[in-house]
Short mmCIF file of C-alpha atoms and ligand atoms in Angstrom, two decimals:
data_model
loop_
_atom_site.label_atom_id
_atom_site.label_comp_id
_atom_site.label_asym_id
_atom_site.label_seq_id
_atom_site.Cartn_x
_atom_site.Cartn_y
_atom_site.Cartn_z
CA UNK A 21 35.43 5.52 -22.06
CA UNK A 22 32.09 3.81 -22.70
CA UNK A 23 29.24 4.76 -20.41
CA UNK A 24 25.49 4.61 -19.96
CA UNK A 25 23.75 7.96 -19.92
CA UNK A 26 20.80 8.07 -17.52
CA UNK A 27 18.30 10.86 -17.97
CA UNK A 28 17.11 11.59 -14.44
CA UNK A 29 13.43 12.09 -13.71
CA UNK A 30 12.96 14.99 -11.34
CA UNK A 31 9.78 16.58 -9.97
CA UNK A 32 9.90 19.86 -8.07
CA UNK A 33 13.57 19.33 -7.40
CA UNK A 34 13.10 15.83 -6.01
CA UNK A 35 14.94 12.90 -7.58
CA UNK A 36 12.17 10.39 -8.30
CA UNK A 37 12.49 6.90 -6.84
CA UNK A 38 11.69 5.37 -10.23
CA UNK A 39 15.18 6.45 -11.40
CA UNK A 40 16.50 3.51 -9.37
CA UNK A 41 15.27 1.18 -12.13
CA UNK A 42 17.37 3.08 -14.69
CA UNK A 43 20.38 2.83 -12.37
CA UNK A 44 19.67 -0.85 -11.66
CA UNK A 45 19.65 -1.88 -15.32
CA UNK A 46 22.98 -0.05 -15.83
CA UNK A 47 24.43 -2.14 -13.00
CA UNK A 48 23.17 -5.30 -14.72
CA UNK A 49 24.67 -4.15 -18.01
CA UNK A 50 27.91 -3.38 -16.10
CA UNK A 51 28.11 0.13 -17.47
CA UNK A 52 29.77 3.14 -16.00
CA UNK A 53 26.91 5.54 -15.22
CA UNK A 54 26.62 9.21 -16.09
CA UNK A 55 23.41 10.76 -14.73
CA UNK A 56 21.99 13.94 -16.24
CA UNK A 57 19.80 16.05 -13.93
CA UNK A 58 18.95 19.71 -13.52
CA UNK A 59 21.17 21.53 -11.05
CA UNK A 60 19.57 21.83 -7.57
CA UNK A 61 18.12 18.33 -7.56
CA UNK A 62 17.89 16.80 -4.12
CA UNK A 63 16.91 13.52 -2.37
CA UNK A 64 19.29 11.51 -4.50
CA UNK A 65 21.49 8.65 -3.32
CA UNK A 66 24.74 9.78 -4.92
CA UNK A 67 26.56 6.58 -3.90
CA UNK A 68 24.84 4.71 -6.75
CA UNK A 69 26.28 6.85 -9.59
CA UNK A 70 29.76 7.22 -11.13
CA UNK A 71 29.33 10.70 -12.58
CA UNK A 72 26.57 13.24 -11.98
CA UNK A 73 26.11 15.87 -14.67
CA UNK A 74 24.25 18.90 -13.33
CA UNK A 75 22.72 20.97 -16.11
CA UNK A 76 22.48 24.66 -15.39
CA UNK A 77 18.86 24.87 -16.43
CA UNK A 78 15.60 25.29 -14.54
CA UNK A 79 13.50 22.15 -14.13
CA UNK A 80 10.67 23.53 -16.28
CA UNK A 81 13.10 24.03 -19.16
CA UNK A 82 14.68 20.61 -18.53
CA UNK A 83 11.22 19.19 -19.18
CA UNK A 84 11.34 20.45 -22.77
CA UNK A 85 12.49 17.53 -24.97
CA UNK A 86 14.25 19.88 -27.41
CA UNK A 87 16.44 21.14 -24.58
CA UNK A 88 17.08 17.61 -23.43
CA UNK A 89 18.22 16.61 -26.91
CA UNK A 90 20.51 19.67 -26.96
CA UNK A 91 22.03 18.64 -23.62
CA UNK A 92 22.58 15.07 -24.79
CA UNK A 93 24.24 16.28 -28.00
CA UNK A 94 26.46 18.56 -25.91
CA UNK A 95 27.44 15.63 -23.66
CA UNK A 96 28.24 13.52 -26.73
CA UNK A 97 30.55 16.31 -27.96
CA UNK A 98 32.30 16.29 -24.58
CA UNK A 99 32.49 12.55 -23.86
CA UNK A 100 31.69 10.71 -27.09
CA UNK A 101 28.73 8.46 -27.69
CA UNK A 102 27.24 6.62 -24.72
CA UNK A 103 26.66 2.87 -25.13
CA UNK A 104 23.06 3.46 -24.21
CA UNK A 105 20.68 6.12 -22.99
CA UNK A 106 18.29 5.04 -20.23
CA UNK A 107 15.07 6.70 -19.18
CA UNK A 108 12.14 5.74 -16.99
CA UNK A 109 9.02 4.45 -18.71
CA UNK A 110 6.93 7.31 -17.32
CA UNK A 111 4.88 9.55 -19.61
CA UNK A 112 7.68 12.14 -19.74
CA UNK A 113 10.38 9.43 -20.00
CA UNK A 114 8.74 7.85 -23.03
CA UNK A 115 8.16 11.26 -24.59
CA UNK A 116 11.83 12.21 -24.16
CA UNK A 117 13.02 8.81 -25.34
CA UNK A 118 11.03 8.88 -28.56
CA UNK A 119 12.19 12.43 -29.21
CA UNK A 120 15.84 11.53 -28.61
CA UNK A 121 15.49 8.47 -30.82
CA UNK A 122 14.19 10.63 -33.67
CA UNK A 123 16.70 13.46 -33.16
CA UNK A 124 19.75 11.22 -32.79
CA UNK A 125 18.62 8.44 -35.13
CA UNK A 126 19.06 5.77 -32.45
CA UNK A 127 17.14 2.49 -31.99
CA UNK A 128 14.79 2.41 -29.03
CA UNK A 129 13.18 -0.29 -26.88
CA UNK A 130 10.45 0.95 -24.55
CA UNK A 131 9.01 -0.50 -21.34
CA UNK A 132 11.81 -2.99 -20.74
CA UNK A 133 10.90 -5.17 -17.78
CA UNK A 134 13.66 -7.77 -17.78
CA UNK A 135 17.09 -8.53 -19.20
CA UNK A 136 18.61 -11.86 -20.22
CA UNK A 137 22.23 -11.01 -19.45
CA UNK A 138 23.79 -14.01 -21.17
CA UNK A 139 22.02 -13.42 -24.46
CA UNK A 140 21.87 -9.61 -24.07
CA UNK A 141 18.19 -9.77 -24.82
CA UNK A 142 15.67 -7.25 -23.45
CA UNK A 143 12.14 -8.28 -22.55
CA UNK A 144 8.95 -6.28 -22.73
CA UNK A 145 5.37 -7.32 -22.21
CA UNK A 146 2.25 -7.02 -24.26
CA UNK A 147 -1.43 -7.35 -23.41
CA UNK A 148 -1.06 -6.84 -19.65
CA UNK A 149 1.76 -9.37 -19.23
CA UNK A 150 -0.04 -12.11 -21.17
CA UNK A 151 2.66 -12.10 -23.87
CA UNK A 152 6.36 -11.19 -23.77
CA UNK A 153 8.58 -10.00 -26.61
CA UNK A 154 12.36 -10.37 -26.79
CA UNK A 155 14.59 -7.74 -28.37
CA UNK A 156 18.26 -7.94 -29.25
CA UNK A 157 20.38 -5.16 -30.70
CA UNK A 158 21.97 -6.25 -33.93
CA UNK A 159 24.29 -3.30 -34.47
CA UNK A 160 27.08 -2.09 -32.22
CA UNK A 161 25.82 1.45 -31.76
CA UNK A 162 24.12 3.43 -29.01
CA UNK A 163 20.56 2.55 -28.19
CA UNK A 164 17.80 3.96 -26.02
CA UNK A 165 15.81 2.10 -23.37
CA UNK A 166 12.90 3.08 -21.20
CA UNK A 167 12.57 0.83 -18.16
CA UNK A 168 9.48 -0.27 -16.34
CA UNK A 169 9.02 0.92 -12.76
CA UNK A 170 9.90 -1.66 -10.12
CA UNK A 171 11.79 -3.95 -12.52
CA UNK A 172 15.47 -3.30 -11.81
CA UNK A 173 15.90 -1.24 -8.66
CA UNK A 174 17.07 -4.20 -6.57
CA UNK A 175 20.17 -4.42 -8.81
CA UNK A 176 21.48 -0.99 -7.75
CA UNK A 177 24.90 -1.20 -6.12
CA UNK A 178 26.80 1.34 -4.09
CA UNK A 179 30.00 2.58 -5.75
CA UNK A 180 33.31 2.47 -3.98
CA UNK A 181 34.18 6.07 -4.80
CA UNK A 182 32.12 9.24 -4.44
CA UNK A 183 30.63 10.37 -7.75
CA UNK A 184 32.37 12.85 -9.99
CA UNK A 185 30.31 16.02 -10.39
CA UNK A 186 30.26 17.85 -13.72
CA UNK A 187 28.33 20.97 -14.67
CA UNK A 188 27.12 21.85 -18.15
CA UNK A 189 25.69 25.13 -19.35
CA UNK A 190 27.04 25.53 -22.85
CA UNK A 191 24.07 24.12 -24.75
CA UNK A 192 21.27 25.72 -26.76
CA UNK A 193 18.10 26.48 -24.81
CA UNK A 194 14.79 26.44 -26.62
CA UNK A 195 11.69 28.07 -25.16
CA UNK A 196 9.22 27.24 -27.92
CA UNK A 197 7.35 24.99 -25.52
CA UNK A 198 6.76 26.29 -22.03
CA UNK A 199 6.01 24.09 -19.04
CA UNK A 200 3.26 25.87 -17.10
CA UNK A 201 2.69 24.05 -13.83
CA UNK A 202 2.17 20.76 -12.04
CA UNK A 203 -1.52 20.21 -11.34
CA UNK A 204 -1.86 18.64 -7.91
CA UNK A 205 -4.42 15.90 -7.47
CA UNK A 206 -7.56 16.68 -5.51
CA UNK A 207 -7.34 16.24 -1.77
CA UNK A 208 -9.51 13.39 -0.60
CA UNK A 209 -11.05 12.43 2.69
CA UNK A 210 -9.49 8.95 2.40
CA UNK A 211 -5.82 8.13 2.18
CA UNK A 212 -5.71 4.58 0.79
CA UNK A 213 -1.94 4.43 1.31
CA UNK A 214 -2.52 4.36 5.09
CA UNK A 215 -5.15 1.58 5.11
CA UNK A 216 -4.39 -1.82 6.66
CA UNK A 217 -7.17 -3.56 4.77
CA UNK A 218 -8.11 -2.62 1.21
CA UNK A 219 -10.98 -3.98 -0.82
CA UNK A 220 -10.27 -3.11 -4.44
CA UNK A 221 -12.73 -3.54 -7.29
CA UNK A 222 -12.04 -3.73 -11.01
CA UNK A 223 -13.95 -3.62 -14.26
CA UNK A 224 -15.46 -6.98 -13.36
CA UNK A 225 -17.86 -5.07 -11.10
CA UNK A 226 -19.84 -4.49 -14.30
CA UNK A 227 -21.71 -1.26 -13.70
CA UNK A 228 -22.01 1.66 -11.33
CA UNK A 229 -25.08 0.31 -9.53
CA UNK A 230 -23.05 -2.63 -8.22
CA UNK A 231 -20.40 -0.42 -6.60
CA UNK A 232 -22.42 0.54 -3.50
CA UNK A 233 -22.66 -3.15 -2.54
CA UNK A 234 -18.85 -3.25 -2.35
CA UNK A 235 -18.90 -0.08 -0.24
CA UNK A 236 -21.14 -1.96 2.20
CA UNK A 237 -18.85 -5.00 2.13
CA UNK A 238 -15.86 -2.70 2.84
CA UNK A 239 -17.70 -1.36 5.89
CA UNK A 240 -18.38 -4.87 7.17
CA UNK A 241 -14.71 -5.77 6.65
CA UNK A 242 -13.49 -2.47 8.15
CA UNK A 243 -11.65 -2.04 4.89
CA UNK A 244 -11.11 0.95 2.62
CA UNK A 245 -12.60 0.71 -0.87
CA UNK A 246 -10.31 1.34 -3.85
CA UNK A 247 -10.35 0.50 -7.53
CA UNK A 248 -8.43 -0.24 -10.68
CA UNK A 249 -8.14 2.46 -13.29
CA UNK A 250 -11.21 1.59 -15.40
CA UNK A 251 -13.39 1.98 -12.30
CA UNK A 252 -11.88 5.43 -11.71
CA UNK A 253 -12.02 6.43 -15.39
CA UNK A 254 -15.74 5.61 -15.42
CA UNK A 255 -16.02 7.81 -12.30
CA UNK A 256 -17.51 5.02 -10.21
CA UNK A 257 -14.93 5.87 -7.51
CA UNK A 258 -12.88 9.06 -7.01
CA UNK A 259 -9.37 9.35 -8.44
CA UNK A 260 -7.80 9.36 -4.95
CA UNK A 261 -8.89 5.72 -4.64
CA UNK A 262 -7.03 4.45 -7.71
CA UNK A 263 -4.32 1.85 -7.14
CA UNK A 264 -1.51 1.54 -9.66
CA UNK A 265 1.19 3.31 -11.59
CA UNK A 266 -0.96 6.31 -12.39
CA UNK A 267 -2.72 6.11 -9.02
CA UNK A 268 -1.43 5.28 -5.54
CA UNK A 269 1.01 2.64 -4.34
CA UNK A 270 -0.41 0.77 -1.35
CA UNK A 271 1.03 -1.76 1.06
CA UNK A 272 -1.80 -2.89 3.34
CA UNK A 273 -1.80 -6.00 5.52
CA UNK A 274 -4.60 -7.40 3.32
CA UNK A 275 -5.40 -6.50 -0.28
CA UNK A 276 -8.62 -8.09 -1.50
CA UNK A 277 -8.88 -7.65 -5.28
CA UNK A 278 -12.24 -8.44 -6.86
CA UNK A 279 -12.79 -8.43 -10.62
CA UNK A 280 -9.30 -7.14 -11.34
CA UNK A 281 -7.29 -8.89 -14.08
CA UNK A 282 -3.80 -7.99 -12.83
CA UNK A 283 -2.36 -5.67 -15.46
CA UNK A 284 1.19 -4.67 -14.53
CA UNK A 285 0.13 -1.04 -14.04
CA UNK A 286 -2.19 -2.26 -11.29
CA UNK A 287 0.18 -4.86 -9.85
CA UNK A 288 2.95 -2.26 -9.49
CA UNK A 289 0.72 -0.39 -7.05
CA UNK A 290 -0.16 -3.28 -4.72
CA UNK A 291 2.31 -6.14 -5.13
CA UNK A 292 4.07 -5.40 -1.84
CA UNK A 293 0.89 -5.94 0.21
CA UNK A 294 1.43 -8.47 3.02
CA UNK A 295 -1.43 -10.71 1.90
CA UNK A 296 -3.13 -10.56 -1.50
CA UNK A 297 -6.46 -12.28 -2.06
CA UNK A 298 -7.89 -12.32 -5.57
CA UNK A 299 -11.42 -13.09 -6.70
CA UNK A 300 -11.84 -13.54 -10.42
CA UNK A 301 -14.06 -15.72 -12.59
CA UNK A 302 -11.18 -16.35 -15.02
CA UNK A 303 -8.77 -18.99 -13.66
CA UNK A 304 -6.06 -17.65 -16.01
CA UNK A 305 -6.27 -14.05 -14.82
CA UNK A 306 -2.67 -12.79 -14.23
CA UNK A 307 -3.56 -11.52 -10.76
CA UNK A 308 -3.53 -15.11 -9.50
CA UNK A 309 0.24 -15.18 -10.10
CA UNK A 310 0.64 -12.53 -7.41
CA UNK A 311 -2.10 -13.64 -5.01
CA UNK A 312 -1.43 -15.59 -1.81
CA UNK A 313 -5.02 -16.82 -1.94
CA UNK A 314 -7.25 -17.07 -5.01
CA UNK A 315 -10.97 -17.62 -5.44
CA UNK A 316 -12.22 -18.51 -8.93
CA UNK A 317 -15.79 -17.29 -8.74
CA UNK A 318 -18.30 -14.62 -9.59
CA UNK A 319 -17.33 -11.62 -7.48
CA UNK A 320 -20.92 -10.62 -6.81
CA UNK A 321 -21.71 -14.03 -5.33
CA UNK A 322 -18.59 -13.82 -3.14
CA UNK A 323 -19.59 -10.29 -2.06
CA UNK A 324 -23.11 -11.36 -1.13
CA UNK A 325 -21.97 -14.48 0.73
CA UNK A 326 -19.35 -12.54 2.68
CA UNK A 327 -21.93 -9.94 3.65
CA UNK A 328 -24.29 -12.67 4.86
CA UNK A 329 -21.54 -14.23 6.97
CA UNK A 330 -20.35 -10.91 8.41
CA UNK A 331 -23.89 -9.78 9.24
CA UNK A 332 -23.85 -12.71 11.65
C1 LIG B 271 -0.08 4.66 -18.83
C2 LIG B 271 -1.05 3.72 -18.16
C3 LIG B 271 -1.24 3.84 -16.81
C4 LIG B 271 -2.15 2.98 -16.16
N1 LIG B 271 -2.31 3.09 -14.82
C5 LIG B 271 -3.12 2.22 -14.19
C6 LIG B 271 -3.27 2.28 -12.78
O1 LIG B 271 -2.72 3.14 -12.09
N2 LIG B 271 -4.09 1.36 -12.20
C7 LIG B 271 -4.75 0.40 -12.90
O2 LIG B 271 -5.47 -0.38 -12.30
N3 LIG B 271 -4.62 0.34 -14.23
C8 LIG B 271 -3.84 1.23 -14.89
N4 LIG B 271 -3.75 1.17 -16.25
C9 LIG B 271 -4.68 0.31 -16.98
C10 LIG B 271 -4.23 -1.14 -17.03
O3 LIG B 271 -3.41 -1.34 -18.15
C11 LIG B 271 -5.45 -2.07 -17.16
O4 LIG B 271 -6.20 -1.71 -18.29
C12 LIG B 271 -6.34 -2.03 -15.93
O5 LIG B 271 -5.60 -2.24 -14.74
C13 LIG B 271 -7.38 -3.14 -16.05
O6 LIG B 271 -8.29 -2.98 -15.00
P1 LIG B 271 -9.17 -4.19 -14.53
O7 LIG B 271 -8.31 -5.32 -14.08
O8 LIG B 271 -10.17 -3.64 -13.57
O9 LIG B 271 -9.98 -4.55 -15.87
P2 LIG B 271 -9.82 -5.78 -16.87
O10 LIG B 271 -8.43 -5.96 -17.30
O11 LIG B 271 -10.87 -5.59 -17.90
O12 LIG B 271 -10.17 -7.05 -15.96
C14 LIG B 271 -11.44 -7.29 -15.44
C15 LIG B 271 -11.35 -8.63 -14.76
O13 LIG B 271 -12.58 -8.89 -14.13
C16 LIG B 271 -12.87 -10.27 -14.28
N5 LIG B 271 -14.31 -10.38 -14.13
C17 LIG B 271 -15.28 -9.94 -14.97
N6 LIG B 271 -16.49 -10.18 -14.45
C18 LIG B 271 -16.29 -10.83 -13.28
C19 LIG B 271 -17.15 -11.33 -12.28
N7 LIG B 271 -18.48 -11.22 -12.36
N8 LIG B 271 -16.58 -11.94 -11.21
C20 LIG B 271 -15.24 -12.07 -11.09
N9 LIG B 271 -14.38 -11.59 -12.01
C21 LIG B 271 -14.89 -10.95 -13.08
C22 LIG B 271 -12.36 -10.63 -15.65
O14 LIG B 271 -12.10 -12.03 -15.72
C23 LIG B 271 -11.09 -9.79 -15.73
O15 LIG B 271 -9.96 -10.53 -15.28
C24 LIG B 271 -2.86 2.01 -16.90
C25 LIG B 271 -2.65 1.91 -18.27
C26 LIG B 271 -1.77 2.76 -18.89
C27 LIG B 271 -1.56 2.62 -20.38
#
């Protein structure tokens, strides 16, 4: 029986929401799904899966790509080759995927964000969504995909039957690489995920000296100040204020983005905001595709004018 093998992403026992994109693309591909997770995983919607394979291995050992490859090889011995192996496009997902591709000699397409079902063509983006590439598989053999967060989860469908549960433990375990610990992010005085109004600044702010002016504007607006990753990487704002895939996901009533281009890693963290307003001097900036209102202008001039108006 042909099937898609999904490698589940689990953190501290919790089934990560981003797995829904892996499940969603399997539904689009109309594949029977077999999900591999460590035993004792919780917070999973089992109704979306055909077969759940629970590996008798601790999560820290599951996070070793050599062990993962051993488990996949063991599953192939038991059930034959999958049609495809699907992972999330997270840092661990891409690491596992590239390792599996090398170990099993399988073709790989990373960061898949869309699928043309008719043509069986996978899409991925380049240069912050400014360019898209199409990939088709020329040979009838298993392939590996990593899927972009937020791209396919709406395609998940509930199965009619409860999932079959299988356990595996008869695979080689390698402890040459030891997972030490998860390092929690610093606690911050501000929780941007709870804010109703967010003013977010990007690299367009130019330099650190300009940032305080946006702090003042945020105060006038009764907004919380956040930033895109370059602003955080340059340490102009603390990490807890970063919006995006490697920062926080926010859903305020108003998201005012100034000097932010609209890379998908940023968009993924704010696209569900009720109202998005973008200020950018480049009329072709991708963020305008997501904005409800757009202002093509120098952000500093907009900042200063807004402050003048709000001062009364
Ligand atoms: C694994 C990974 C994870 C990532 N995670 C995140 C994440 O969580 N969050 C995130 O934001 N990014 C993330 N990134 C980075 C992301 O790819 C982009 O590089 C980043 O979002 C770009 O930030 P930006 O829009 O501020 O800068 P840029 O892309 O450089 O855009 C700056 C924009 O400012 C405009 N501008 C310049 N001057 C002015 C002015 N005076 N007035 C008005 N507009 C002006 C420009 O036209 C441009 O559009 C991640 C990348 C990777 C590889």
